């Protein structure tokens, strides 16, 4: 992942300025590969692993948790020619609103009690063709969200805040 500009540079200051905290709107767990998402009100993030009860709860490292912006769901639906898209169809663990996830690239952030660190974009997979119809994969490109590793575990609940916690190197 490219390095961030120095925190005291003009670009570094702009990149660190966010309008407000984000908020957890939806939480889902995938118990097994190909299984339907299970919506939950809270999940337990395990450091260096994943969400308890999720298929990636092993030593998944950089893909311990996946996040997507709520604001992207209508865009994905429009690009797929649908009226709406349910969060479970997109197979991401956490839907957040109010904060552009791209602003967290290469940074650590708090989500509920957990401390996370973005690792890489969460690109769509071929399952999006079945979930969203023909062209679903392309409808989701650029809107797939981010993967993060869990640095410090804890509970994440619907309604919890998402707040930056400094740079990934912190």
PDB file of C-alpha atoms in Angstrom:
ATOM      1  CA  UNK A   1       0.000   0.000   0.000  1.00  0.00           C
ATOM      2  CA  UNK A   2       1.433   3.423  -0.898  1.00  0.00           C
ATOM      3  CA  UNK A   3       2.642   5.493   2.018  1.00  0.00           C
ATOM      4  CA  UNK A   4       0.633   8.431   3.277  1.00  0.00           C
ATOM      5  CA  UNK A   5       1.883  12.004   2.912  1.00  0.00           C
ATOM      6  CA  UNK A   6       3.547  13.481   6.009  1.00  0.00           C
ATOM      7  CA  UNK A   7       0.917  14.361   8.617  1.00  0.00           C
ATOM      8  CA  UNK A   8       2.153  17.969   8.821  1.00  0.00           C
ATOM      9  CA  UNK A   9       1.998  18.541   5.034  1.00  0.00           C
ATOM     10  CA  UNK A  10      -0.911  20.385   3.442  1.00  0.00           C
ATOM     11  CA  UNK A  11      -2.153  17.164   1.796  1.00  0.00           C
ATOM     12  CA  UNK A  12      -1.651  15.188   5.001  1.00  0.00           C
ATOM     13  CA  UNK A  13      -3.771  17.699   6.931  1.00  0.00           C
ATOM     14  CA  UNK A  14      -6.521  17.576   4.284  1.00  0.00           C
ATOM     15  CA  UNK A  15      -6.533  13.776   4.262  1.00  0.00           C
ATOM     16  CA  UNK A  16      -6.801  13.665   8.067  1.00  0.00           C
ATOM     17  CA  UNK A  17      -9.786  16.032   8.198  1.00  0.00           C
ATOM     18  CA  UNK A  18     -13.115  14.212   8.246  1.00  0.00           C
ATOM     19  CA  UNK A  19     -16.540  15.841   8.559  1.00  0.00           C
ATOM     20  CA  UNK A  20     -17.831  13.527  11.317  1.00  0.00           C
ATOM     21  CA  UNK A  21     -17.564   9.986  12.682  1.00  0.00           C
ATOM     22  CA  UNK A  22     -19.105   7.112  10.792  1.00  0.00           C
ATOM     23  CA  UNK A  23     -21.776   4.800  12.177  1.00  0.00           C
ATOM     24  CA  UNK A  24     -22.346   1.034  12.002  1.00  0.00           C
ATOM     25  CA  UNK A  25     -25.634   0.461  10.173  1.00  0.00           C
ATOM     26  CA  UNK A  26     -25.570  -3.299   9.569  1.00  0.00           C
ATOM     27  CA  UNK A  27     -23.494  -6.321  10.651  1.00  0.00           C
ATOM     28  CA  UNK A  28     -23.402  -9.697   8.920  1.00  0.00           C
ATOM     29  CA  UNK A  29     -21.534 -12.972   9.361  1.00  0.00           C
ATOM     30  CA  UNK A  30     -20.838 -15.664   6.773  1.00  0.00           C
ATOM     31  CA  UNK A  31     -20.695 -18.984   8.662  1.00  0.00           C
ATOM     32  CA  UNK A  32     -19.171 -20.879   5.703  1.00  0.00           C
ATOM     33  CA  UNK A  33     -18.048 -20.412   2.116  1.00  0.00           C
ATOM     34  CA  UNK A  34     -21.107 -19.856  -0.076  1.00  0.00           C
ATOM     35  CA  UNK A  35     -23.464 -19.722   2.924  1.00  0.00           C
ATOM     36  CA  UNK A  36     -26.029 -16.966   3.261  1.00  0.00           C
ATOM     37  CA  UNK A  37     -25.094 -13.964   5.378  1.00  0.00           C
ATOM     38  CA  UNK A  38     -26.566 -13.937   8.864  1.00  0.00           C
ATOM     39  CA  UNK A  39     -27.567 -10.462  10.095  1.00  0.00           C
ATOM     40  CA  UNK A  40     -26.636  -9.788  13.732  1.00  0.00           C
ATOM     41  CA  UNK A  41     -26.909  -6.821  16.094  1.00  0.00           C
ATOM     42  CA  UNK A  42     -23.356  -7.253  17.373  1.00  0.00           C
ATOM     43  CA  UNK A  43     -20.201  -9.211  16.662  1.00  0.00           C
ATOM     44  CA  UNK A  44     -16.986  -9.972  18.503  1.00  0.00           C
ATOM     45  CA  UNK A  45     -13.801  -8.965  16.674  1.00  0.00           C
ATOM     46  CA  UNK A  46     -10.829 -11.195  17.506  1.00  0.00           C
ATOM     47  CA  UNK A  47      -7.365  -9.632  17.105  1.00  0.00           C
ATOM     48  CA  UNK A  48      -5.383 -11.089  14.210  1.00  0.00           C
ATOM     49  CA  UNK A  49      -8.286 -13.327  13.261  1.00  0.00           C
ATOM     50  CA  UNK A  50     -11.738 -12.060  12.313  1.00  0.00           C
ATOM     51  CA  UNK A  51     -15.291 -11.863  13.581  1.00  0.00           C
ATOM     52  CA  UNK A  52     -16.352 -14.741  15.797  1.00  0.00           C
ATOM     53  CA  UNK A  53     -18.753 -16.940  13.818  1.00  0.00           C
ATOM     54  CA  UNK A  54     -17.580 -15.678  10.414  1.00  0.00           C
ATOM     55  CA  UNK A  55     -15.873 -17.920   7.860  1.00  0.00           C
ATOM     56  CA  UNK A  56     -12.793 -15.674   7.998  1.00  0.00           C
ATOM     57  CA  UNK A  57     -12.462 -16.045  11.786  1.00  0.00           C
ATOM     58  CA  UNK A  58      -9.336 -18.171  11.358  1.00  0.00           C
ATOM     59  CA  UNK A  59      -5.898 -16.647  10.928  1.00  0.00           C
ATOM     60  CA  UNK A  60      -7.199 -14.434   8.126  1.00  0.00           C
ATOM     61  CA  UNK A  61      -4.871 -11.516   8.816  1.00  0.00           C
ATOM     62  CA  UNK A  62      -5.496  -8.737   6.313  1.00  0.00           C
ATOM     63  CA  UNK A  63      -9.074  -9.803   5.562  1.00  0.00           C
ATOM     64  CA  UNK A  64     -10.282 -10.159   9.140  1.00  0.00           C
ATOM     65  CA  UNK A  65     -13.260  -7.936   8.456  1.00  0.00           C
ATOM     66  CA  UNK A  66     -14.839  -6.325   5.393  1.00  0.00           C
ATOM     67  CA  UNK A  67     -16.561  -2.950   5.319  1.00  0.00           C
ATOM     68  CA  UNK A  68     -18.688  -1.103   2.775  1.00  0.00           C
ATOM     69  CA  UNK A  69     -20.255   2.349   2.772  1.00  0.00           C
ATOM     70  CA  UNK A  70     -24.034   2.563   3.093  1.00  0.00           C
ATOM     71  CA  UNK A  71     -23.927   5.459   0.639  1.00  0.00           C
ATOM     72  CA  UNK A  72     -22.601   3.090  -2.044  1.00  0.00           C
ATOM     73  CA  UNK A  73     -25.555   0.686  -1.875  1.00  0.00           C
ATOM     74  CA  UNK A  74     -27.891   2.925  -3.936  1.00  0.00           C
ATOM     75  CA  UNK A  75     -25.091   3.478  -6.484  1.00  0.00           C
ATOM     76  CA  UNK A  76     -24.518  -0.284  -6.812  1.00  0.00           C
ATOM     77  CA  UNK A  77     -28.268  -0.846  -7.173  1.00  0.00           C
ATOM     78  CA  UNK A  78     -28.545   1.845  -9.866  1.00  0.00           C
ATOM     79  CA  UNK A  79     -25.567   0.468 -11.808  1.00  0.00           C
ATOM     80  CA  UNK A  80     -27.040  -3.056 -11.598  1.00  0.00           C
ATOM     81  CA  UNK A  81     -30.464  -1.816 -12.751  1.00  0.00           C
ATOM     82  CA  UNK A  82     -32.139  -2.614  -9.431  1.00  0.00           C
ATOM     83  CA  UNK A  83     -34.402  -0.576  -7.152  1.00  0.00           C
ATOM     84  CA  UNK A  84     -32.324  -1.464  -4.066  1.00  0.00           C
ATOM     85  CA  UNK A  85     -29.619  -3.837  -2.838  1.00  0.00           C
ATOM     86  CA  UNK A  86     -29.792  -5.584   0.534  1.00  0.00           C
ATOM     87  CA  UNK A  87     -26.514  -5.438   2.498  1.00  0.00           C
ATOM     88  CA  UNK A  88     -26.434  -9.237   2.837  1.00  0.00           C
ATOM     89  CA  UNK A  89     -26.315  -9.614  -0.968  1.00  0.00           C
ATOM     90  CA  UNK A  90     -22.946  -7.837  -1.066  1.00  0.00           C
ATOM     91  CA  UNK A  91     -21.324 -10.259   1.434  1.00  0.00           C
ATOM     92  CA  UNK A  92     -19.504  -7.619   3.485  1.00  0.00           C
ATOM     93  CA  UNK A  93     -19.394  -7.805   7.284  1.00  0.00           C
ATOM     94  CA  UNK A  94     -20.082  -4.197   8.197  1.00  0.00           C
ATOM     95  CA  UNK A  95     -22.072  -1.440   6.495  1.00  0.00           C
ATOM     96  CA  UNK A  96     -21.100   2.028   7.732  1.00  0.00           C
ATOM     97  CA  UNK A  97     -22.559   5.427   6.956  1.00  0.00           C
ATOM     98  CA  UNK A  98     -21.431   9.031   7.278  1.00  0.00           C
ATOM     99  CA  UNK A  99     -17.719   8.559   6.589  1.00  0.00           C
ATOM    100  CA  UNK A 100     -15.898   7.952   3.308  1.00  0.00           C
ATOM    101  CA  UNK A 101     -14.024   4.672   3.825  1.00  0.00           C
ATOM    102  CA  UNK A 102     -11.368   5.694   1.291  1.00  0.00           C
ATOM    103  CA  UNK A 103     -10.284   8.339   3.851  1.00  0.00           C
ATOM    104  CA  UNK A 104      -9.199   5.471   6.124  1.00  0.00           C
ATOM    105  CA  UNK A 105      -6.823   3.976   3.555  1.00  0.00           C
ATOM    106  CA  UNK A 106      -3.639   2.969   5.364  1.00  0.00           C
ATOM    107  CA  UNK A 107      -4.961   4.164   8.722  1.00  0.00           C
ATOM    108  CA  UNK A 108      -6.151   2.670  11.964  1.00  0.00           C
ATOM    109  CA  UNK A 109      -9.648   3.322  13.235  1.00  0.00           C
ATOM    110  CA  UNK A 110     -11.943   2.382  16.089  1.00  0.00           C
ATOM    111  CA  UNK A 111     -15.138   0.544  15.372  1.00  0.00           C
ATOM    112  CA  UNK A 112     -17.000   0.053  18.621  1.00  0.00           C
ATOM    113  CA  UNK A 113     -14.497  -1.488  21.055  1.00  0.00           C
ATOM    114  CA  UNK A 114     -12.215  -2.816  18.302  1.00  0.00           C
ATOM    115  CA  UNK A 115      -9.145  -1.231  16.717  1.00  0.00           C
ATOM    116  CA  UNK A 116      -8.839  -1.983  12.989  1.00  0.00           C
ATOM    117  CA  UNK A 117      -6.423  -1.144  10.191  1.00  0.00           C
ATOM    118  CA  UNK A 118      -7.344  -0.943   6.509  1.00  0.00           C
ATOM    119  CA  UNK A 119      -5.342  -3.340   4.364  1.00  0.00           C
ATOM    120  CA  UNK A 120      -6.705  -3.366   0.815  1.00  0.00           C
ATOM    121  CA  UNK A 121      -9.793  -2.692  -1.298  1.00  0.00           C
ATOM    122  CA  UNK A 122     -12.427  -5.426  -1.075  1.00  0.00           C
ATOM    123  CA  UNK A 123     -12.948  -6.112  -4.746  1.00  0.00           C
ATOM    124  CA  UNK A 124     -16.144  -7.868  -5.860  1.00  0.00           C
ATOM    125  CA  UNK A 125     -16.133 -11.558  -6.708  1.00  0.00           C
ATOM    126  CA  UNK A 126     -17.987 -13.562  -9.342  1.00  0.00           C
ATOM    127  CA  UNK A 127     -20.809 -14.237  -6.836  1.00  0.00           C
ATOM    128  CA  UNK A 128     -22.036 -10.716  -7.554  1.00  0.00           C
ATOM    129  CA  UNK A 129     -23.330 -11.889 -10.942  1.00  0.00           C
ATOM    130  CA  UNK A 130     -25.735 -14.264  -9.170  1.00  0.00           C
ATOM    131  CA  UNK A 131     -26.557 -11.789  -6.378  1.00  0.00           C
ATOM    132  CA  UNK A 132     -27.158  -8.724  -8.551  1.00  0.00           C
ATOM    133  CA  UNK A 133     -27.806 -10.206 -11.990  1.00  0.00           C
ATOM    134  CA  UNK A 134     -25.779  -9.932 -15.196  1.00  0.00           C
ATOM    135  CA  UNK A 135     -23.289  -7.093 -14.850  1.00  0.00           C
ATOM    136  CA  UNK A 136     -23.404  -7.260 -11.038  1.00  0.00           C
ATOM    137  CA  UNK A 137     -19.653  -7.740 -10.824  1.00  0.00           C
ATOM    138  CA  UNK A 138     -19.004  -4.560 -12.809  1.00  0.00           C
ATOM    139  CA  UNK A 139     -21.744  -2.650 -10.966  1.00  0.00           C
ATOM    140  CA  UNK A 140     -19.806  -3.218  -7.763  1.00  0.00           C
ATOM    141  CA  UNK A 141     -16.349  -2.338  -9.062  1.00  0.00           C
ATOM    142  CA  UNK A 142     -15.052   0.724  -7.255  1.00  0.00           C
ATOM    143  CA  UNK A 143     -17.777   0.373  -4.632  1.00  0.00           C
ATOM    144  CA  UNK A 144     -16.740  -2.918  -2.971  1.00  0.00           C
ATOM    145  CA  UNK A 145     -15.448  -1.401   0.242  1.00  0.00           C
ATOM    146  CA  UNK A 146     -12.316  -2.240   2.214  1.00  0.00           C
ATOM    147  CA  UNK A 147     -10.724  -5.124   4.044  1.00  0.00           C
ATOM    148  CA  UNK A 148      -9.209  -4.549   7.459  1.00  0.00           C
ATOM    149  CA  UNK A 149      -7.194  -6.488   9.961  1.00  0.00           C
ATOM    150  CA  UNK A 150      -8.193  -6.533  13.593  1.00  0.00           C
ATOM    151  CA  UNK A 151      -5.390  -5.023  15.682  1.00  0.00           C
ATOM    152  CA  UNK A 152      -7.266  -5.081  18.997  1.00  0.00           C
ATOM    153  CA  UNK A 153     -10.409  -7.121  19.531  1.00  0.00           C
ATOM    154  CA  UNK A 154     -13.700  -6.105  21.074  1.00  0.00           C
ATOM    155  CA  UNK A 155     -17.433  -5.910  20.499  1.00  0.00           C
ATOM    156  CA  UNK A 156     -18.896  -4.094  17.498  1.00  0.00           C
ATOM    157  CA  UNK A 157     -22.572  -3.191  17.716  1.00  0.00           C
ATOM    158  CA  UNK A 158     -25.087  -1.687  15.345  1.00  0.00           C
ATOM    159  CA  UNK A 159     -25.072   2.067  16.000  1.00  0.00           C
ATOM    160  CA  UNK A 160     -21.409   2.152  17.150  1.00  0.00           C
ATOM    161  CA  UNK A 161     -19.204   4.985  15.934  1.00  0.00           C
ATOM    162  CA  UNK A 162     -16.347   4.588  13.465  1.00  0.00           C
ATOM    163  CA  UNK A 163     -13.588   7.073  14.295  1.00  0.00           C
ATOM    164  CA  UNK A 164     -10.020   7.402  12.979  1.00  0.00           C
ATOM    165  CA  UNK A 165      -7.325   6.435  15.488  1.00  0.00           C
ATOM    166  CA  UNK A 166      -4.241   7.787  13.711  1.00  0.00           C
ATOM    167  CA  UNK A 167      -1.937   6.351  11.097  1.00  0.00           C
ATOM    168  CA  UNK A 168      -1.426   2.620  10.543  1.00  0.00           C
ATOM    169  CA  UNK A 169       2.143   2.981  11.794  1.00  0.00           C
ATOM    170  CA  UNK A 170       0.940   4.405  15.114  1.00  0.00           C
TER     171      UNK A 170
END
